[in-house]
Amino acid sequence: MVNWEDVKIKLVEFWHEYRRFKIGLAGLALLILVVSIAVGAWIFLPKEAFYEWNTWSEWAKNPKRAPPIWVNMFSTVKYTPPEEEIISGVDISDEKAIQEYKAKLNEVVNVLKGMPKEQLKALMESFHVSSLEDLAAKILEQTGFRLETIKKEYEGRFILYRIEYTYQWDIPTQDIIIRFMKPIYIKAPVELNESKITVRVIFSRPDGLNITAVVRSANGTDLIYPFGVIRDDDQAKSYIINEILRKYDKEAAKLPPEELKSYVGGGSLVYILFSKIGNGMIYGKSGPLRGKYVIDIELEAPSNTTFMSIPDIKVRIVGSCYGILGTDVMGRDIFMGIAFGAGLALAVGIAYAVSVVLIGLFYGTTSAYLGGLADEVMQRINEIVLTIPVLPILILVAYYLRSIGVQLSVWHVIGVYILLAWSGSAVVVRSMALQIKAQPYIEAARAVGASGVRIVTKYMLPQLVPYAFASMALAVPAAILIEAGLSFLGLGESRFPTWGRILQDAHRLGAITDWWWIIPPGIMIMITSLAFVFIGNALDTILNPKLRR
Amino acid sequence: MGLARYVTFKAINAIIILFIVVLIISYLFNDMNEKTAIGEIQELVALRLQQMRARLANLTEKEIEQLRERLFKIELEKRGLLEPLPIRVLRYAWKTFTFNFDPATRGKYSIFTGTDTDDTRLIVLLAMANTAMLFTTAQLIALTIGIFLGLQAARKIGRLLDRGISLIAMLSASLPMWWVGILMIYIFAYVIPIFPTVAREHVPDEVLADPFKYFIWTIHHLALPLITIILVSFGSIAWISRNIVIGVMQEDFVTTARAKGVPERKVIYGHVLRAASPPIVTMSAFGIIGSFFGAIISETVFQWPGMGQLYWTAINVNDTSVVMAVTYASVFLIILVKFTLDLIYGILDPRVKTKW
């Protein structure tokens, strides 16, 4: 039976001693910090970020390789923060009808203007009108083209969403995503192929430039990417190239047409759209054009539609900076990855430390207790295990797992490590156990007739418990560093975010200048390891009074 | 006599352990290795059949299939793949043990050798030389700094230097060396571009022509990895030395020396250091082996063509023979270091002579 009162008193005593070590307290504080990050991640952050780290669809909404939002406080170059806004649509069918009618009217007026004066006069007299416009209206009426009929025909077929956006940054948003809050409902007398909505994007800049792009056969449930619409529209692209870039940007004019086209059709488009007209516009070097932008999204339903619903849209300005720690190349939130990584790192570190030390403890004590040939054999086995390098074994494990279709996980890695790493602590334990074995009370126990199991578990192991705790604390950082290192070599976790993996992704993609991606994981590794090193050192000093001063 | 027996025993022990480890690794790698071999044979047979196509024109499909089987069997037999598993594993282990590695994948290792050789032994040797050049240099410098600082700290326990060293030691135990490397590259090659981003790149001809220029060029390229390894290593060496020296300073002979009026300087560098150096060297040697893993990854970060980079390349091109060779080389090195340490102990420890 364990006397719980005794244990309690001992713990309180131990705490009083431990409290005297500043470094131990610092370690404890760091540990609490890391644990609260780990727990906080599981409580407050969406779990998909952990379970679907590689595939979560939400990542697509974020800017890619974007620095954190707070850089704007320090940086002279200001990044666009992400924004989201819900916008209601307006039925503009009437306006459209009037516009259409006026256009037609103008056409007729122009034709009339070209006629000989005599003839015109005769016509005006025969229709009893005095102005050209009235004459044109009368002529249209005779051909059956009336404002009322057009209005009727256009009724319920046109929606306008007007996005007004004040741009006051240096680095424009990487994208804009428009999502319908509800699918569009279209009613028509005849069955209609739904995917026939025409989307018209009119991008108006503060300096008066307008860029119009059209896409036909959109769906009422699709996401709309206004920049994508412009990129896909050859007319809009050639307008940008011929009317803006070739005319005003000497640097762009020097480029061959194909290259120019690929610039406009690629990532440079947003820079062009949000830059001042001038040299270097194509690279975004002519300076940002700040002010009020209007992006009109016009939807046009097929011709025999009688009714079209007007759902609200959610406009997401993706921005060019994001969150607390920015994003990686896939738009993944690095803060989330790091916060979830904390739990994994702690779990891995503690599982490793406890297993390795416990195995070492039992193996070392048993070896020391048995002595003689058994000890010799156990020592040789120990030496062999100590010598087997872990890296090739891990490569093999990865190979076998791949051949049976299992993805490598951090538990495989740490499992292999536990199997090969206990021998180090076994060596130390054995030499300590040999000293204990020489104590008279062990001899006494043996004389009384205590069994070997009893002597090892009841009399020898308890003596080693303090050492075990100290070395467990010191083994945790080893596991965390090993895990990170192996992930970095690509021999680690493949599904969930770990700190090593986040670093590996950055290094593999050559994103070494993305400090928000490179520095935080390393700092977390350091803080977590340091917490256990501090605690371990404090324990070591308490238990090893020779080094204390 | 005692020493000779001791050394012989240790040597035999080392060799046996080496062989057993190689045997275990060979057993584990055998499957992967044979699969590669069988894949090669299948390709070879297909090629052979392709060459004989003209003569095979009047054979039925079944006969061609039989021929393919027969050719396949012959090739298997030629390579000894039809023998029982234990013999295959033993042969593989023996081949590895005697440094007869299978040829490497051609053309993947030109950064190590400068040619497209498939000589695995040469590739590994050159990579090892590179690692030794970087890693050993760094460790020697770190040892010098570390031992010196450790001595100073031990003389003034609890002072600023002592506390600083213990803090640095704990910090460096918590830092991945390769991450420090990335950070160094970021700071000193991108933010303040005073060093190159990679440690090894094509040497311009005019630099190669002038030995002095070449020397400067090499130092300039090696500076970042060297600083990184030293920065992460010296703290723990200093801490270990400090602890050992404190232990020695509590011994009676030091008190005696001081009582005799030997100057403090002489006590420290004469008496204490002499007694403390064997354990310091041992601890440091194990520390160096321990930091080898970190150094391996750091090599990938700095693109230094050493063992780590070789491992990395071999993993990525799935080259079993090179992985096996590098593994064997590292096992060999570890056992060699341990044996050497045993040897030094045997010479320094007078008890060996009587016990053995």
mmCIF file of N, CA, C and O in Angstrom, chain A residues 289-353:
data_model
loop_
_atom_site.group_PDB
_atom_site.id
_atom_site.type_symbol
_atom_site.label_atom_id
_atom_site.label_comp_id
_atom_site.label_asym_id
_atom_site.label_seq_id
_atom_site.Cartn_x
_atom_site.Cartn_y
_atom_site.Cartn_z
ATOM 1 N N LEU A 289 -1.731 53.139 -57.120
ATOM 2 C CA LEU A 289 -2.748 54.152 -57.386
ATOM 3 C C LEU A 289 -3.802 54.029 -56.296
ATOM 4 O O LEU A 289 -4.620 53.119 -56.297
ATOM 5 N N ARG A 290 -3.719 54.938 -55.322
ATOM 6 C CA ARG A 290 -4.654 54.842 -54.201
ATOM 7 C C ARG A 290 -5.940 55.576 -54.554
ATOM 8 O O ARG A 290 -5.944 56.465 -55.397
ATOM 9 N N GLY A 291 -7.024 55.194 -53.888
ATOM 10 C CA GLY A 291 -8.280 55.879 -54.130
ATOM 11 C C GLY A 291 -9.430 54.902 -54.208
ATOM 12 O O GLY A 291 -9.312 53.747 -53.792
ATOM 13 N N LYS A 292 -10.554 55.410 -54.735
ATOM 14 C CA LYS A 292 -11.768 54.605 -54.717
ATOM 15 C C LYS A 292 -11.916 53.827 -56.014
ATOM 16 O O LYS A 292 -11.974 54.405 -57.096
ATOM 17 N N TYR A 293 -11.949 52.523 -55.887
ATOM 18 C CA TYR A 293 -12.163 51.648 -57.028
ATOM 19 C C TYR A 293 -13.609 51.168 -57.003
ATOM 20 O O TYR A 293 -14.185 50.975 -55.935
ATOM 21 N N VAL A 294 -14.186 51.006 -58.184
ATOM 22 C CA VAL A 294 -15.525 50.431 -58.252
ATOM 23 C C VAL A 294 -15.446 49.198 -59.135
ATOM 24 O O VAL A 294 -14.970 49.262 -60.269
ATOM 25 N N ILE A 295 -15.871 48.085 -58.582
ATOM 26 C CA ILE A 295 -15.916 46.861 -59.379
ATOM 27 C C ILE A 295 -17.381 46.473 -59.524
ATOM 28 O O ILE A 295 -18.033 46.111 -58.551
ATOM 29 N N ASP A 296 -17.896 46.611 -60.730
ATOM 30 C CA ASP A 296 -19.285 46.251 -60.981
ATOM 31 C C ASP A 296 -19.334 44.824 -61.502
ATOM 32 O O ASP A 296 -18.614 44.468 -62.439
ATOM 33 N N ILE A 297 -20.200 44.048 -60.895
ATOM 34 C CA ILE A 297 -20.420 42.693 -61.387
ATOM 35 C C ILE A 297 -21.847 42.656 -61.908
ATOM 36 O O ILE A 297 -22.804 42.804 -61.148
ATOM 37 N N GLU A 298 -22.015 42.506 -63.214
ATOM 38 C CA GLU A 298 -23.348 42.433 -63.802
ATOM 39 C C GLU A 298 -23.654 41.005 -64.206
ATOM 40 O O GLU A 298 -22.838 40.354 -64.836
ATOM 41 N N LEU A 299 -24.840 40.547 -63.785
ATOM 42 C CA LEU A 299 -25.241 39.204 -64.192
ATOM 43 C C LEU A 299 -26.386 39.335 -65.184
ATOM 44 O O LEU A 299 -27.299 40.129 -64.994
ATOM 45 N N GLU A 300 -26.319 38.555 -66.235
ATOM 46 C CA GLU A 300 -27.390 38.590 -67.229
ATOM 47 C C GLU A 300 -27.919 37.177 -67.427
ATOM 48 O O GLU A 300 -27.160 36.262 -67.762
ATOM 49 N N ALA A 301 -29.246 37.015 -67.187
ATOM 50 C CA ALA A 301 -29.848 35.700 -67.344
ATOM 51 C C ALA A 301 -30.203 35.472 -68.807
ATOM 52 O O ALA A 301 -30.289 36.418 -69.576
ATOM 53 N N PRO A 302 -30.409 34.222 -69.215
ATOM 54 C CA PRO A 302 -30.765 33.935 -70.616
ATOM 55 C C PRO A 302 -32.038 34.651 -71.037
ATOM 56 O O PRO A 302 -32.843 35.053 -70.198
ATOM 57 N N SER A 303 -32.282 34.750 -72.362
ATOM 58 C CA SER A 303 -33.258 35.710 -72.886
ATOM 59 C C SER A 303 -34.702 35.433 -72.497
ATOM 60 O O SER A 303 -35.467 36.362 -72.328
ATOM 61 N N ASN A 304 -35.124 34.193 -72.353
ATOM 62 C CA ASN A 304 -36.539 34.019 -72.026
ATOM 63 C C ASN A 304 -36.800 33.810 -70.537
ATOM 64 O O ASN A 304 -37.777 33.204 -70.152
ATOM 65 N N THR A 305 -35.901 34.327 -69.710
ATOM 66 C CA THR A 305 -36.107 34.236 -68.274
ATOM 67 C C THR A 305 -37.213 35.192 -67.850
ATOM 68 O O THR A 305 -37.303 36.301 -68.356
ATOM 69 N N THR A 306 -38.059 34.739 -66.935
ATOM 70 C CA THR A 306 -39.092 35.647 -66.431
ATOM 71 C C THR A 306 -38.754 36.152 -65.047
ATOM 72 O O THR A 306 -39.229 37.192 -64.617
ATOM 73 N N PHE A 307 -37.897 35.371 -64.337
ATOM 74 C CA PHE A 307 -37.578 35.802 -62.986
ATOM 75 C C PHE A 307 -36.211 35.278 -62.608
ATOM 76 O O PHE A 307 -35.823 34.159 -62.947
ATOM 77 N N MET A 308 -35.445 36.146 -61.923
ATOM 78 C CA MET A 308 -34.155 35.683 -61.437
ATOM 79 C C MET A 308 -34.020 36.193 -60.004
ATOM 80 O O MET A 308 -34.261 37.360 -59.720
ATOM 81 N N SER A 309 -33.658 35.287 -59.077
ATOM 82 C CA SER A 309 -33.511 35.709 -57.680
ATOM 83 C C SER A 309 -32.244 36.552 -57.534
ATOM 84 O O SER A 309 -31.329 36.469 -58.352
ATOM 85 N N ILE A 310 -32.238 37.388 -56.493
ATOM 86 C CA ILE A 310 -31.083 38.260 -56.280
ATOM 87 C C ILE A 310 -30.456 37.940 -54.918
ATOM 88 O O ILE A 310 -30.720 38.625 -53.934
ATOM 89 N N PRO A 311 -29.686 36.886 -54.849
ATOM 90 C CA PRO A 311 -29.066 36.565 -53.561
ATOM 91 C C PRO A 311 -27.952 37.565 -53.248
ATOM 92 O O PRO A 311 -27.375 38.165 -54.155
ATOM 93 N N ASP A 312 -27.682 37.728 -51.927
ATOM 94 C CA ASP A 312 -26.539 38.576 -51.549
ATOM 95 C C ASP A 312 -25.248 37.855 -51.924
ATOM 96 O O ASP A 312 -25.214 36.638 -52.032
ATOM 97 N N ILE A 313 -24.212 38.645 -52.105
ATOM 98 C CA ILE A 313 -22.911 38.010 -52.353
ATOM 99 C C ILE A 313 -21.956 38.380 -51.237
ATOM 100 O O ILE A 313 -22.097 39.419 -50.587
ATOM 101 N N LYS A 314 -21.002 37.477 -51.008
ATOM 102 C CA LYS A 314 -19.958 37.766 -50.037
ATOM 103 C C LYS A 314 -18.696 38.043 -50.833
ATOM 104 O O LYS A 314 -18.258 37.208 -51.641
ATOM 105 N N VAL A 315 -18.162 39.225 -50.644
ATOM 106 C CA VAL A 315 -16.961 39.596 -51.375
ATOM 107 C C VAL A 315 -15.773 39.455 -50.444
ATOM 108 O O VAL A 315 -15.768 40.023 -49.347
ATOM 109 N N ARG A 316 -14.808 38.668 -50.850
ATOM 110 C CA ARG A 316 -13.622 38.532 -50.024
ATOM 111 C C ARG A 316 -12.429 39.149 -50.739
ATOM 112 O O ARG A 316 -12.009 38.701 -51.803
ATOM 113 N N ILE A 317 -11.914 40.228 -50.117
ATOM 114 C CA ILE A 317 -10.656 40.793 -50.592
ATOM 115 C C ILE A 317 -9.588 39.929 -49.925
ATOM 116 O O ILE A 317 -9.394 39.999 -48.708
ATOM 117 N N VAL A 318 -8.951 39.073 -50.692
ATOM 118 C CA VAL A 318 -8.009 38.107 -50.117
ATOM 119 C C VAL A 318 -6.866 38.811 -49.397
ATOM 120 O O VAL A 318 -6.397 38.354 -48.364
ATOM 121 N N GLY A 319 -6.457 39.948 -49.936
ATOM 122 C CA GLY A 319 -5.410 40.719 -49.280
ATOM 123 C C GLY A 319 -4.028 40.223 -49.634
ATOM 124 O O GLY A 319 -3.857 39.293 -50.418
ATOM 125 N N SER A 320 -3.012 40.849 -49.045
ATOM 126 C CA SER A 320 -1.642 40.391 -49.268
ATOM 127 C C SER A 320 -0.909 40.219 -47.954
ATOM 128 O O SER A 320 0.303 40.058 -47.930
ATOM 129 N N CYS A 321 -1.622 40.294 -46.825
ATOM 130 C CA CYS A 321 -1.033 39.901 -45.548
ATOM 131 C C CYS A 321 -2.130 39.186 -44.790
ATOM 132 O O CYS A 321 -3.311 39.290 -45.150
ATOM 133 N N TYR A 322 -1.735 38.408 -43.787
ATOM 134 C CA TYR A 322 -2.763 37.565 -43.189
ATOM 135 C C TYR A 322 -2.438 37.208 -41.750
ATOM 136 O O TYR A 322 -1.305 36.823 -41.436
ATOM 137 N N GLY A 323 -3.415 37.306 -40.893
ATOM 138 C CA GLY A 323 -3.394 36.698 -39.566
ATOM 139 C C GLY A 323 -2.235 37.097 -38.675
ATOM 140 O O GLY A 323 -1.601 38.128 -38.860
ATOM 141 N N ILE A 324 -1.981 36.223 -37.706
ATOM 142 C CA ILE A 324 -0.962 36.525 -36.698
ATOM 143 C C ILE A 324 0.422 36.211 -37.222
ATOM 144 O O ILE A 324 1.387 36.917 -36.960
ATOM 145 N N LEU A 325 0.538 35.117 -38.001
ATOM 146 C CA LEU A 325 1.865 34.719 -38.485
ATOM 147 C C LEU A 325 1.903 34.486 -39.989
ATOM 148 O O LEU A 325 2.789 33.802 -40.484
ATOM 149 N N GLY A 326 0.944 35.053 -40.702
ATOM 150 C CA GLY A 326 1.024 34.946 -42.148
ATOM 151 C C GLY A 326 0.672 33.559 -42.670
ATOM 152 O O GLY A 326 0.158 32.715 -41.945
ATOM 153 N N THR A 327 0.949 33.348 -43.950
ATOM 154 C CA THR A 327 0.597 32.078 -44.586
ATOM 155 C C THR A 327 1.779 31.514 -45.344
ATOM 156 O O THR A 327 2.753 32.205 -45.605
ATOM 157 N N ASP A 328 1.652 30.242 -45.712
ATOM 158 C CA ASP A 328 2.682 29.618 -46.525
ATOM 159 C C ASP A 328 2.254 29.609 -47.987
ATOM 160 O O ASP A 328 1.301 30.279 -48.359
ATOM 161 N N VAL A 329 2.953 28.819 -48.780
ATOM 162 C CA VAL A 329 2.761 28.899 -50.223
ATOM 163 C C VAL A 329 1.387 28.374 -50.647
ATOM 164 O O VAL A 329 0.888 28.684 -51.721
ATOM 165 N N MET A 330 0.749 27.563 -49.776
ATOM 166 C CA MET A 330 -0.582 27.060 -50.115
ATOM 167 C C MET A 330 -1.674 27.890 -49.456
ATOM 168 O O MET A 330 -2.845 27.514 -49.503
ATOM 169 N N GLY A 331 -1.303 28.986 -48.811
ATOM 170 C CA GLY A 331 -2.294 29.799 -48.115
ATOM 171 C C GLY A 331 -2.629 29.251 -46.744
ATOM 172 O O GLY A 331 -3.594 29.691 -46.125
ATOM 173 N N ARG A 332 -1.853 28.293 -46.264
ATOM 174 C CA ARG A 332 -2.141 27.730 -44.946
ATOM 175 C C ARG A 332 -1.710 28.701 -43.854
ATOM 176 O O ARG A 332 -0.653 29.323 -43.956
ATOM 177 N N ASP A 333 -2.553 28.786 -42.836
ATOM 178 C CA ASP A 333 -2.307 29.714 -41.736
ATOM 179 C C ASP A 333 -1.174 29.162 -40.862
ATOM 180 O O ASP A 333 -1.339 28.143 -40.195
ATOM 181 N N ILE A 334 -0.040 29.827 -40.876
ATOM 182 C CA ILE A 334 1.117 29.307 -40.148
ATOM 183 C C ILE A 334 0.865 29.308 -38.646
ATOM 184 O O ILE A 334 1.293 28.406 -37.930
ATOM 185 N N PHE A 335 0.129 30.300 -38.172
ATOM 186 C CA PHE A 335 -0.168 30.330 -36.735
ATOM 187 C C PHE A 335 -0.918 29.064 -36.310
ATOM 188 O O PHE A 335 -0.594 28.441 -35.306
ATOM 189 N N MET A 336 -1.912 28.678 -37.116
ATOM 190 C CA MET A 336 -2.673 27.474 -36.774
ATOM 191 C C MET A 336 -1.764 26.256 -36.776
ATOM 192 O O MET A 336 -1.824 25.419 -35.868
ATOM 193 N N GLY A 337 -0.936 26.168 -37.804
ATOM 194 C CA GLY A 337 -0.022 25.025 -37.882
ATOM 195 C C GLY A 337 0.875 24.946 -36.669
ATOM 196 O O GLY A 337 1.067 23.881 -36.083
ATOM 197 N N ILE A 338 1.394 26.097 -36.261
ATOM 198 C CA ILE A 338 2.320 26.116 -35.135
ATOM 199 C C ILE A 338 1.603 25.803 -33.835
ATOM 200 O O ILE A 338 2.101 25.063 -32.990
ATOM 201 N N ALA A 339 0.378 26.342 -33.688
ATOM 202 C CA ALA A 339 -0.367 26.091 -32.456
ATOM 203 C C ALA A 339 -0.726 24.613 -32.347
ATOM 204 O O ALA A 339 -0.563 24.007 -31.287
ATOM 205 N N PHE A 340 -1.164 24.010 -33.447
ATOM 206 C CA PHE A 340 -1.478 22.587 -33.390
ATOM 207 C C PHE A 340 -0.213 21.756 -33.241
ATOM 208 O O PHE A 340 -0.225 20.698 -32.619
ATOM 209 N N GLY A 341 0.869 22.252 -33.827
ATOM 210 C CA GLY A 341 2.142 21.542 -33.699
ATOM 211 C C GLY A 341 2.597 21.427 -32.256
ATOM 212 O O GLY A 341 3.296 20.477 -31.895
ATOM 213 N N ALA A 342 2.189 22.382 -31.413
ATOM 214 C CA ALA A 342 2.613 22.362 -30.010
ATOM 215 C C ALA A 342 2.137 21.093 -29.325
ATOM 216 O O ALA A 342 2.905 20.424 -28.621
ATOM 217 N N GLY A 343 0.869 20.740 -29.549
ATOM 218 C CA GLY A 343 0.333 19.538 -28.928
ATOM 219 C C GLY A 343 1.098 18.306 -29.382
ATOM 220 O O GLY A 343 1.478 17.454 -28.569
ATOM 221 N N LEU A 344 1.341 18.250 -30.674
ATOM 222 C CA LEU A 344 2.041 17.101 -31.240
ATOM 223 C C LEU A 344 3.460 17.005 -30.677
ATOM 224 O O LEU A 344 3.925 15.920 -30.313
ATOM 225 N N ALA A 345 4.130 18.156 -30.603
ATOM 226 C CA ALA A 345 5.507 18.149 -30.106
ATOM 227 C C ALA A 345 5.553 17.676 -28.661
ATOM 228 O O ALA A 345 6.406 16.858 -28.290
ATOM 229 N N LEU A 346 4.627 18.179 -27.835
ATOM 230 C CA LEU A 346 4.607 17.769 -26.428
ATOM 231 C C LEU A 346 4.320 16.269 -26.318
ATOM 232 O O LEU A 346 4.992 15.553 -25.574
ATOM 233 N N ALA A 347 3.316 15.819 -27.079
ATOM 234 C CA ALA A 347 2.947 14.403 -27.006
ATOM 235 C C ALA A 347 4.126 13.525 -27.401
ATOM 236 O O ALA A 347 4.489 12.580 -26.699
ATOM 237 N N VAL A 348 4.734 13.892 -28.522
ATOM 238 C CA VAL A 348 5.863 13.106 -29.016
ATOM 239 C C VAL A 348 7.011 13.147 -28.005
ATOM 240 O O VAL A 348 7.585 12.115 -27.649
ATOM 241 N N GLY A 349 7.331 14.326 -27.530
ATOM 242 C CA GLY A 349 8.461 14.480 -26.612
ATOM 243 C C GLY A 349 8.257 13.694 -25.334
ATOM 244 O O GLY A 349 9.148 12.953 -24.896
ATOM 245 N N ILE A 350 7.065 13.797 -24.761
ATOM 246 C CA ILE A 350 6.835 13.136 -23.480
ATOM 247 C C ILE A 350 6.741 11.622 -23.674
ATOM 248 O O ILE A 350 7.327 10.853 -22.906
ATOM 249 N N ALA A 351 6.057 11.192 -24.736
ATOM 250 C CA ALA A 351 5.961 9.748 -24.992
ATOM 251 C C ALA A 351 7.356 9.155 -25.153
ATOM 252 O O ALA A 351 7.674 8.116 -24.567
ATOM 253 N N TYR A 352 8.184 9.847 -25.904
ATOM 254 C CA TYR A 352 9.545 9.366 -26.138
ATOM 255 C C TYR A 352 10.327 9.318 -24.835
ATOM 256 O O TYR A 352 10.920 8.294 -24.489
ATOM 257 N N ALA A 353 10.286 10.433 -24.100
ATOM 258 C CA ALA A 353 11.108 10.522 -22.895
ATOM 259 C C ALA A 353 10.700 9.449 -21.887
ATOM 260 O O ALA A 353 11.552 8.737 -21.339
#
